[in-house]
CSV table of N, CA, C and O and ligand atoms in Angstrom, one decimal:
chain,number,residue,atom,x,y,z
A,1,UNK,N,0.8,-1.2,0.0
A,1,UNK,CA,0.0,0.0,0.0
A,1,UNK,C,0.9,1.2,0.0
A,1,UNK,O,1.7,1.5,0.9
A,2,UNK,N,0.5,2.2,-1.3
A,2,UNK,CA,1.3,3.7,-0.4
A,2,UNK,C,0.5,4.7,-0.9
A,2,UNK,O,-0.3,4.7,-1.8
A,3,UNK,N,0.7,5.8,-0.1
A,3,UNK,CA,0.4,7.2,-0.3
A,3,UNK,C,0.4,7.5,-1.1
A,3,UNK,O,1.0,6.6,-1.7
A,4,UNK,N,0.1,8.4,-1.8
A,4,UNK,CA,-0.4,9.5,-3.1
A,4,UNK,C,-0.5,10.5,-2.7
A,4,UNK,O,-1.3,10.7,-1.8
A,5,UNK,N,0.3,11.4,-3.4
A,5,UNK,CA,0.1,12.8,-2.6
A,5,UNK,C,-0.1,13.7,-4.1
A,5,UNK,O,0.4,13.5,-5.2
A,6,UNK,N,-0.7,14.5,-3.9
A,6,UNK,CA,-1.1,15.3,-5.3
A,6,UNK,C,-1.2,16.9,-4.6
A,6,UNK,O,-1.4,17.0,-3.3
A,7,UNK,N,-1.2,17.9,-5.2
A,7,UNK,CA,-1.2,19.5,-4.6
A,7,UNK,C,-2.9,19.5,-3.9
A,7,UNK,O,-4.0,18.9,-4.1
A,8,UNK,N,-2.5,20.3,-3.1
A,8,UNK,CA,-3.6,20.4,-2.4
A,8,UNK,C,-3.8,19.3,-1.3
A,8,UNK,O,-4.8,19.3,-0.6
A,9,UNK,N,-2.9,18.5,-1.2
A,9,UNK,CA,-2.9,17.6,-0.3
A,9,UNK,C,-3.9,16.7,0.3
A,9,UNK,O,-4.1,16.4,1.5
A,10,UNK,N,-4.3,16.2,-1.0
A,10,UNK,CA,-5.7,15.6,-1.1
A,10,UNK,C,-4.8,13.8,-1.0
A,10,UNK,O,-3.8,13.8,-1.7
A,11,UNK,N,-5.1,12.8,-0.4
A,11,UNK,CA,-4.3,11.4,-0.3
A,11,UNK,C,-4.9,10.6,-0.3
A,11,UNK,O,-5.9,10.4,0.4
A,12,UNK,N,-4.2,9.9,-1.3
A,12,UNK,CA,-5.1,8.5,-1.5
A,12,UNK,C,-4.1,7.0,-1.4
A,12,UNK,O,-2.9,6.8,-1.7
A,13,UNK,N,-4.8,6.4,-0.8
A,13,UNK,CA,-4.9,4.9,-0.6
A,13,UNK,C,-4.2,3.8,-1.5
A,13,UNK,O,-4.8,2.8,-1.3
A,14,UNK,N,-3.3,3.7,-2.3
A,14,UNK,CA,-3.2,2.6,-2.9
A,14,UNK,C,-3.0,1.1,-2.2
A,14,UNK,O,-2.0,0.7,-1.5
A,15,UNK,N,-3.9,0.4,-2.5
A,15,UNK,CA,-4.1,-1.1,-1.8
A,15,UNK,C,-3.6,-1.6,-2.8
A,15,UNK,O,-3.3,-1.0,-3.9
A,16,UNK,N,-3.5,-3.3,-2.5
A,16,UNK,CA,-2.3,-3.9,-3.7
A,16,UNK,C,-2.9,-4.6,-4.9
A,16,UNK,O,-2.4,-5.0,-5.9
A,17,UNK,N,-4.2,-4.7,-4.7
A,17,UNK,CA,-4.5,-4.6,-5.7
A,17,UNK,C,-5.0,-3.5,-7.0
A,17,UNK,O,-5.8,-3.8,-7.9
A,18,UNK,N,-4.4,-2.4,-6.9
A,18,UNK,CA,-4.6,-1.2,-7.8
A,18,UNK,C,-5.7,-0.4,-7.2
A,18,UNK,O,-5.8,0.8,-7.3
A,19,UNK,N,-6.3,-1.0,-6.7
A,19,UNK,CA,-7.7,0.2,-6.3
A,19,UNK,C,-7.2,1.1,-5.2
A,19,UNK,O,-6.4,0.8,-4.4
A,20,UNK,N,-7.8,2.6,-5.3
A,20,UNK,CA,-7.1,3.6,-4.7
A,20,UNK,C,-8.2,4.1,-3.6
A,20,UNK,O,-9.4,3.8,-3.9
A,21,UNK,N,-8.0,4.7,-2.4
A,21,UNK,CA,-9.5,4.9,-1.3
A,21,UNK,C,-8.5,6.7,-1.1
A,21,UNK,O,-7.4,7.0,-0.6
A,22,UNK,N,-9.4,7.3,-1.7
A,22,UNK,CA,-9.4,8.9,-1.1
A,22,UNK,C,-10.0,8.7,-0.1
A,22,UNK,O,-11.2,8.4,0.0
A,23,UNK,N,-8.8,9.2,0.9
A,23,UNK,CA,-8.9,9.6,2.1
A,23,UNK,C,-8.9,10.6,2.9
A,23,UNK,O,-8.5,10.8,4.1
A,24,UNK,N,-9.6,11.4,1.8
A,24,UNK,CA,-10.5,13.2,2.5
A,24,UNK,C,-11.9,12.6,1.9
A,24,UNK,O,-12.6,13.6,2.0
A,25,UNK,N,-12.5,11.7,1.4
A,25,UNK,CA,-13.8,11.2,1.1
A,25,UNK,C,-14.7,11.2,2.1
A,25,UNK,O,-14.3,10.7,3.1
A,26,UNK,N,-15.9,11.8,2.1
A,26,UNK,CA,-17.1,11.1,3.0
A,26,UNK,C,-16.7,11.0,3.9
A,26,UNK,O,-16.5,9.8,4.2
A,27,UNK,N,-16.2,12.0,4.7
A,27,UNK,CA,-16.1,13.0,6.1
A,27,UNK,C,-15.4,12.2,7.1
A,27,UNK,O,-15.4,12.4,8.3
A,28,UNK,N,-14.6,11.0,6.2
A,28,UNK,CA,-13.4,10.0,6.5
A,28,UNK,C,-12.3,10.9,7.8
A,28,UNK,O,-11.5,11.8,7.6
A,29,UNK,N,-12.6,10.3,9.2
A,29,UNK,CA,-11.5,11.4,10.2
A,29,UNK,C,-10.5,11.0,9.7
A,29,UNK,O,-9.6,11.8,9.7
A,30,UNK,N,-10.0,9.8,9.1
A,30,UNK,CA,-8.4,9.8,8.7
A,30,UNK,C,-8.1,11.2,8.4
A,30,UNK,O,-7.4,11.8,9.2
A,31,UNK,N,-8.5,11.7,7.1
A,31,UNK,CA,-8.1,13.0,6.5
A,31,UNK,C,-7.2,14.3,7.5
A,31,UNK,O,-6.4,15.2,7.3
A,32,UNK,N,-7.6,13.8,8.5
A,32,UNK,CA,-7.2,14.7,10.2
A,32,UNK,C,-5.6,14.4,10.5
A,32,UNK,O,-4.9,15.3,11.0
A,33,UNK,N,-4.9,12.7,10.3
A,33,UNK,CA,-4.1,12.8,10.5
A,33,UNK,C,-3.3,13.7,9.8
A,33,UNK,O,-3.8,14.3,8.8
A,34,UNK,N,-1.8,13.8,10.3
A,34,UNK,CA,-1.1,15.4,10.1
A,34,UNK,C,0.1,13.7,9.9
A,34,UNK,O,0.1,12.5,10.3
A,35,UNK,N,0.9,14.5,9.1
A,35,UNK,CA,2.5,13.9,8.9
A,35,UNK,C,3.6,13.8,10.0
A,35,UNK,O,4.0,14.9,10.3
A,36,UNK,N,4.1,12.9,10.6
A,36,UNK,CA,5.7,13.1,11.4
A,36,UNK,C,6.1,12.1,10.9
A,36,UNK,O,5.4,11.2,10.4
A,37,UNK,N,7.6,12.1,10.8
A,37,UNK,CA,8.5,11.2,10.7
A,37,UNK,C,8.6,10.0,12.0
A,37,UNK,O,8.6,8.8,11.9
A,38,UNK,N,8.7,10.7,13.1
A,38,UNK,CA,8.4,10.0,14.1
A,38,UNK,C,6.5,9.7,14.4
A,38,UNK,O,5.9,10.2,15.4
A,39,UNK,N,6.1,9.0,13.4
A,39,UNK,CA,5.0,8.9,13.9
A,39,UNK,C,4.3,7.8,15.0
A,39,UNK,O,5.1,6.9,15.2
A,40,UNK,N,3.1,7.7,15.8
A,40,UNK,CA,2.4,6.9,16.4
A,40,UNK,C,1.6,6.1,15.8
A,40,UNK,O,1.3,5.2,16.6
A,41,UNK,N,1.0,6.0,14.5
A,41,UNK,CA,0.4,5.3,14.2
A,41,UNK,C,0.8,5.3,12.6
A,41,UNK,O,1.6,5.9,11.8
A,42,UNK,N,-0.2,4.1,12.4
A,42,UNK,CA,0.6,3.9,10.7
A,42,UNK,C,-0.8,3.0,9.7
A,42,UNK,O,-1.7,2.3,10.0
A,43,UNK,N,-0.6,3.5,8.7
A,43,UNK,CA,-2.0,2.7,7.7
A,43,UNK,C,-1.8,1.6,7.4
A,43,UNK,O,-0.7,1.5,6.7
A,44,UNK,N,-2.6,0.1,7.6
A,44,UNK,CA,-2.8,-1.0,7.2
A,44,UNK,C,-3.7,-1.5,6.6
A,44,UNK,O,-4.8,-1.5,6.9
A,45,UNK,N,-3.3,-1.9,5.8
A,45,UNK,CA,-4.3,-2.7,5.0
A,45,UNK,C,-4.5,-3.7,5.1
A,45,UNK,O,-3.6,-4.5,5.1
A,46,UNK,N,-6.0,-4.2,5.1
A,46,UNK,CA,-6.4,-5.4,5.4
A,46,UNK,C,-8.0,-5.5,5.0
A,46,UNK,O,-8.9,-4.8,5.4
A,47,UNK,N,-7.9,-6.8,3.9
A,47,UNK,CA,-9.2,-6.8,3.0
A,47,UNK,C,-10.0,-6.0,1.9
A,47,UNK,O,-11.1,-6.1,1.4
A,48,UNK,N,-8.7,-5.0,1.8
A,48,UNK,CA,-9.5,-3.6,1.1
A,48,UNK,C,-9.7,-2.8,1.8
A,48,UNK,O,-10.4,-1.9,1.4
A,49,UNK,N,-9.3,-2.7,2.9
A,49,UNK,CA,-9.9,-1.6,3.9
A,49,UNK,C,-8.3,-1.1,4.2
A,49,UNK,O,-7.3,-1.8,4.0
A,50,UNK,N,-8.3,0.2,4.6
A,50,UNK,CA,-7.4,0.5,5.6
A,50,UNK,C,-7.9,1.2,6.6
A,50,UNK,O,-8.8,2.1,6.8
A,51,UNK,N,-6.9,0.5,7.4
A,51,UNK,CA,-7.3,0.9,8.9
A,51,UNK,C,-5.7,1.6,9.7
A,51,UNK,O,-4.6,1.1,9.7
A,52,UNK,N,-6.3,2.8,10.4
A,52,UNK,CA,-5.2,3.2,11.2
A,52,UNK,C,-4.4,2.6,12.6
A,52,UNK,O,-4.9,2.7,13.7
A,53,UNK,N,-3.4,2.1,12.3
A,53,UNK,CA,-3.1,1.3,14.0
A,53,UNK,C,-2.4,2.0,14.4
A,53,UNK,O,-1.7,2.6,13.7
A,54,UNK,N,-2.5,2.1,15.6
A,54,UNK,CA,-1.0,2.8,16.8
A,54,UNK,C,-0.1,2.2,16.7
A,54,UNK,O,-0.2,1.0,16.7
A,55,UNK,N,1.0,2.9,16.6
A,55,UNK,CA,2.3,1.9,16.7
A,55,UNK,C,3.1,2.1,17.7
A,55,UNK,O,4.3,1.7,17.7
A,56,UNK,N,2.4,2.8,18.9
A,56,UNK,CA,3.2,2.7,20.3
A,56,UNK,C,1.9,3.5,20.8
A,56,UNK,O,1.1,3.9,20.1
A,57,UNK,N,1.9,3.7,22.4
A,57,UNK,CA,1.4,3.8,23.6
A,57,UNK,C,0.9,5.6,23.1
A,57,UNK,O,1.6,6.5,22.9
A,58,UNK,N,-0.3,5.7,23.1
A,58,UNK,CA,-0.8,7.1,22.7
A,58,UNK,C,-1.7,8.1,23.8
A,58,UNK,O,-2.9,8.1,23.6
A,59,UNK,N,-1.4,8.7,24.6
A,59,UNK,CA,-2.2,9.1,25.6
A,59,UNK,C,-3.0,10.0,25.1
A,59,UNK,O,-2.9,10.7,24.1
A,60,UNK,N,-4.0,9.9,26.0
A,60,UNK,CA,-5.1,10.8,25.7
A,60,UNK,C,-5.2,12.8,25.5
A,60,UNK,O,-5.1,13.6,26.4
A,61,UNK,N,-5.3,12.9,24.6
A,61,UNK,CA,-5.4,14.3,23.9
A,61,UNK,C,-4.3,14.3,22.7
A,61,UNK,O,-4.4,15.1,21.8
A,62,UNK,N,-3.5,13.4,22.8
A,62,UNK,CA,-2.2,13.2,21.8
A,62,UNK,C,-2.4,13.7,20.6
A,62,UNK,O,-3.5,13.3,20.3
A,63,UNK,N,-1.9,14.3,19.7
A,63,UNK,CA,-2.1,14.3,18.6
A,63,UNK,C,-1.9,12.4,17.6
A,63,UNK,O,-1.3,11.5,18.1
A,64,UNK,N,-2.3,12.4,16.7
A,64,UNK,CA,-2.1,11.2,16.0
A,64,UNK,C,-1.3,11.4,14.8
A,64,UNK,O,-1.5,12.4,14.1
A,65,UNK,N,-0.6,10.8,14.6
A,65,UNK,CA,0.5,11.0,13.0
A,65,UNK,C,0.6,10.0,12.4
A,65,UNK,O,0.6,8.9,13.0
A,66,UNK,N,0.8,10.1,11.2
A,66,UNK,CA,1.3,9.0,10.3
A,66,UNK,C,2.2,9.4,9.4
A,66,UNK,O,2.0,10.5,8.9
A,67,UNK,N,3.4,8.4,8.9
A,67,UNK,CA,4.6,8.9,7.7
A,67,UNK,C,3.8,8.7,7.0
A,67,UNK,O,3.4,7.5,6.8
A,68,UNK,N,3.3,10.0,6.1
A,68,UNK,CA,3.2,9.7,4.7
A,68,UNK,C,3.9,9.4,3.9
A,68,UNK,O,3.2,9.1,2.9
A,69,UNK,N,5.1,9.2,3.5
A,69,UNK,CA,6.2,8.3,2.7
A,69,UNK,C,5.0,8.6,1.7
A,69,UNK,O,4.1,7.8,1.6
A,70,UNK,N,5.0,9.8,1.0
A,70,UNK,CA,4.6,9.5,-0.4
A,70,UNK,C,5.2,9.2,-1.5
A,70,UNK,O,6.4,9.1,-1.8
A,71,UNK,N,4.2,9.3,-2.0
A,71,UNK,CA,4.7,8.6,-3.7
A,71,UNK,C,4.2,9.9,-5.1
A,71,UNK,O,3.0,10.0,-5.3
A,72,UNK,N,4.6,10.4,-5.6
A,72,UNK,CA,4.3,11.3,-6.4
A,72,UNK,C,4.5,11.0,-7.9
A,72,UNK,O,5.2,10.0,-8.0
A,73,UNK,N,4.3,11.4,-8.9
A,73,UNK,CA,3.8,10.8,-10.4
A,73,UNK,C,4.7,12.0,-11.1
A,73,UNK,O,4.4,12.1,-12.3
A,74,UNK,N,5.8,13.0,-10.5
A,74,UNK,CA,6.4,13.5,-11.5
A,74,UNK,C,7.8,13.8,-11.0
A,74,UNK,O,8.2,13.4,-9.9
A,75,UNK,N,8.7,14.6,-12.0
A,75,UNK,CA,9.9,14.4,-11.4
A,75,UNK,C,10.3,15.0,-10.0
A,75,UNK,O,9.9,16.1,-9.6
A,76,UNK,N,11.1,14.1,-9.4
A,76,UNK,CA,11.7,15.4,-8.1
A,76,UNK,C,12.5,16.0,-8.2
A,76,UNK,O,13.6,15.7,-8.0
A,77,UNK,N,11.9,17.7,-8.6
A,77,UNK,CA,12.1,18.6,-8.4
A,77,UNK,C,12.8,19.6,-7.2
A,77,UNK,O,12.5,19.3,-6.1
A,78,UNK,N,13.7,20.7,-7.3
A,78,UNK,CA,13.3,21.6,-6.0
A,78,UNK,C,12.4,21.7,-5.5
A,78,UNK,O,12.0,21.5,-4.3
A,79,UNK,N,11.9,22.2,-6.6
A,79,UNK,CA,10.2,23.0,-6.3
A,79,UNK,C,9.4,22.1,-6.1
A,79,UNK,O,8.3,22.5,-5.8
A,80,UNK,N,9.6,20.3,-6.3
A,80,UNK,CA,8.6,19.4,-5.6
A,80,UNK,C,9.3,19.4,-4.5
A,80,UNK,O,8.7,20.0,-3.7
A,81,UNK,N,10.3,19.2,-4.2
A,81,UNK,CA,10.9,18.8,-2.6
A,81,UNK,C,10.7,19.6,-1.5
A,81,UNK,O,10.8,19.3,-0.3
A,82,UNK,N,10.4,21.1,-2.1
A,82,UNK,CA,10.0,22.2,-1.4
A,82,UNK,C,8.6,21.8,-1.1
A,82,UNK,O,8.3,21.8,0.1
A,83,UNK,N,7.7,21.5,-1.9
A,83,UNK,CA,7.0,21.6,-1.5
A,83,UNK,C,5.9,20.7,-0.8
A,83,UNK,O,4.9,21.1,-0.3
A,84,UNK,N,6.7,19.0,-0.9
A,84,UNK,CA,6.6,18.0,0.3
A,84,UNK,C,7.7,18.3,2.0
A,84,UNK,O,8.0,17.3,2.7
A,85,UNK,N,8.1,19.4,2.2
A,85,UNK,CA,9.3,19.6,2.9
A,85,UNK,C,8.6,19.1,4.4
A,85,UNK,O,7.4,19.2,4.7
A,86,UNK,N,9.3,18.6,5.1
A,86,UNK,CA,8.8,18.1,6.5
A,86,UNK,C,9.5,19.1,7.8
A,86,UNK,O,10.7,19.2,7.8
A,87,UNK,N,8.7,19.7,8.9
A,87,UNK,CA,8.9,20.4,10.0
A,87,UNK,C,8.7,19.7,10.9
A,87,UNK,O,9.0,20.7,11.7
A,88,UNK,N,8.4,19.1,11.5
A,88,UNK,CA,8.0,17.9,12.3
A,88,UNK,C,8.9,17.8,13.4
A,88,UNK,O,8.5,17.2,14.4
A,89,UNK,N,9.9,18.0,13.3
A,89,UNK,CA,11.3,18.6,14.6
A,89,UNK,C,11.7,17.1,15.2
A,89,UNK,O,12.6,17.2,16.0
A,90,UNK,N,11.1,15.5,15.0
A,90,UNK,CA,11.2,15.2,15.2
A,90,UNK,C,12.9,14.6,15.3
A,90,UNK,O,13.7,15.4,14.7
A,91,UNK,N,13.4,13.5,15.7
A,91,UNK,CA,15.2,13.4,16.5
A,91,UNK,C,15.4,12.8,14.4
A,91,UNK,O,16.0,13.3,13.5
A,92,UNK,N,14.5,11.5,14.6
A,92,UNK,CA,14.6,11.1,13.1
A,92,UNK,C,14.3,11.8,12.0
A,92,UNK,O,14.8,11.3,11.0
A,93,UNK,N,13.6,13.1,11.8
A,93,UNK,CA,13.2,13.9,10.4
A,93,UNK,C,14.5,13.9,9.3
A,93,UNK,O,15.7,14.2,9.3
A,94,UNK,N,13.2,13.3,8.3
A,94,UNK,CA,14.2,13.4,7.1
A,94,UNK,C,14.1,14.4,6.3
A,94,UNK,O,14.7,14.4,5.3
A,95,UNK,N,13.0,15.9,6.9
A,95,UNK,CA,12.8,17.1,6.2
A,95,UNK,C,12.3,16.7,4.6
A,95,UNK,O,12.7,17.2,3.6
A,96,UNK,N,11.0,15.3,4.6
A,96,UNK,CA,9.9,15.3,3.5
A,96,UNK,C,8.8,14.4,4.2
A,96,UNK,O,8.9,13.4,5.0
A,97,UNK,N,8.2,14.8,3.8
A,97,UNK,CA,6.8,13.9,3.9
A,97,UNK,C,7.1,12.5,2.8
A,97,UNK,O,6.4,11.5,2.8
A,98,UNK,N,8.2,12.7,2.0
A,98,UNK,CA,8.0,11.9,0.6
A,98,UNK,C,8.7,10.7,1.4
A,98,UNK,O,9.4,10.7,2.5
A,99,UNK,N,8.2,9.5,0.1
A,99,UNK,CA,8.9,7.9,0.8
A,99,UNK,C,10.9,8.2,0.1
A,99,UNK,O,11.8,7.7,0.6
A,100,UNK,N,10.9,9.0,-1.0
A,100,UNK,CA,12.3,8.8,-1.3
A,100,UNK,C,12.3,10.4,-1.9
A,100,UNK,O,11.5,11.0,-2.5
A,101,UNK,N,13.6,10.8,-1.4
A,101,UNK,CA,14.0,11.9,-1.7
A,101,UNK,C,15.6,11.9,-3.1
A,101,UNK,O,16.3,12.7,-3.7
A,102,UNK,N,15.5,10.5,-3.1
A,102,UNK,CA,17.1,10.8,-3.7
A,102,UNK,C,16.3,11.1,-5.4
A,102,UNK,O,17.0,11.4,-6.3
B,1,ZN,ZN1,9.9,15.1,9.7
């Protein structure tokens, strides 16, 4: 499964069998998660569905994150790298949201 990331930061789902689930659809709270590198939770798929799991101990009011490691459909640019760039402060930040920067 990976991310899709397109301007405006609309993201979709690829599951392995080709079918894609936009995930700002039909008032979907995924759309809410925000990006860290050091994130707490992470998208799984299973059956066609994705589902968000925690991937460590989350207290209550926490914010929720997931690596978007995206995937994008054109070259990497400055001006794309700029404009997946990651702030996130976390110890691991790779400064992108994207799955590969090279
Ligand atoms: Zn980061």
């Amino acid at each position: 499964m990976k991310k899709r990331g397109v301007i405006g930061h609309t993201f979709h789902f690829a599951l392995s069998d080709d079918r894609v689930i936009d995930g700002s659809r039909g008032g979907n709270s995924a759309r809410w998660l925000n990006h860290a590198c050091g994130a707490n939770c992470e998208a799984v798929e299973d059956a066609g569905r994705i589902f968000i799991e925690a991937t460590s101990s989350i207290d209550v009011g926490e914010e929720l994150f997931i690596d978007y490691q995206l995937a994008i459909d054109e070259p990497l640019t400055e001006s794309v790298r700029n404009r997946y760039v990651c702030h996130c402060g976390a110890i691991t930040c790779r400064r992108s949201m994207l799955a590969s920067v090279a």
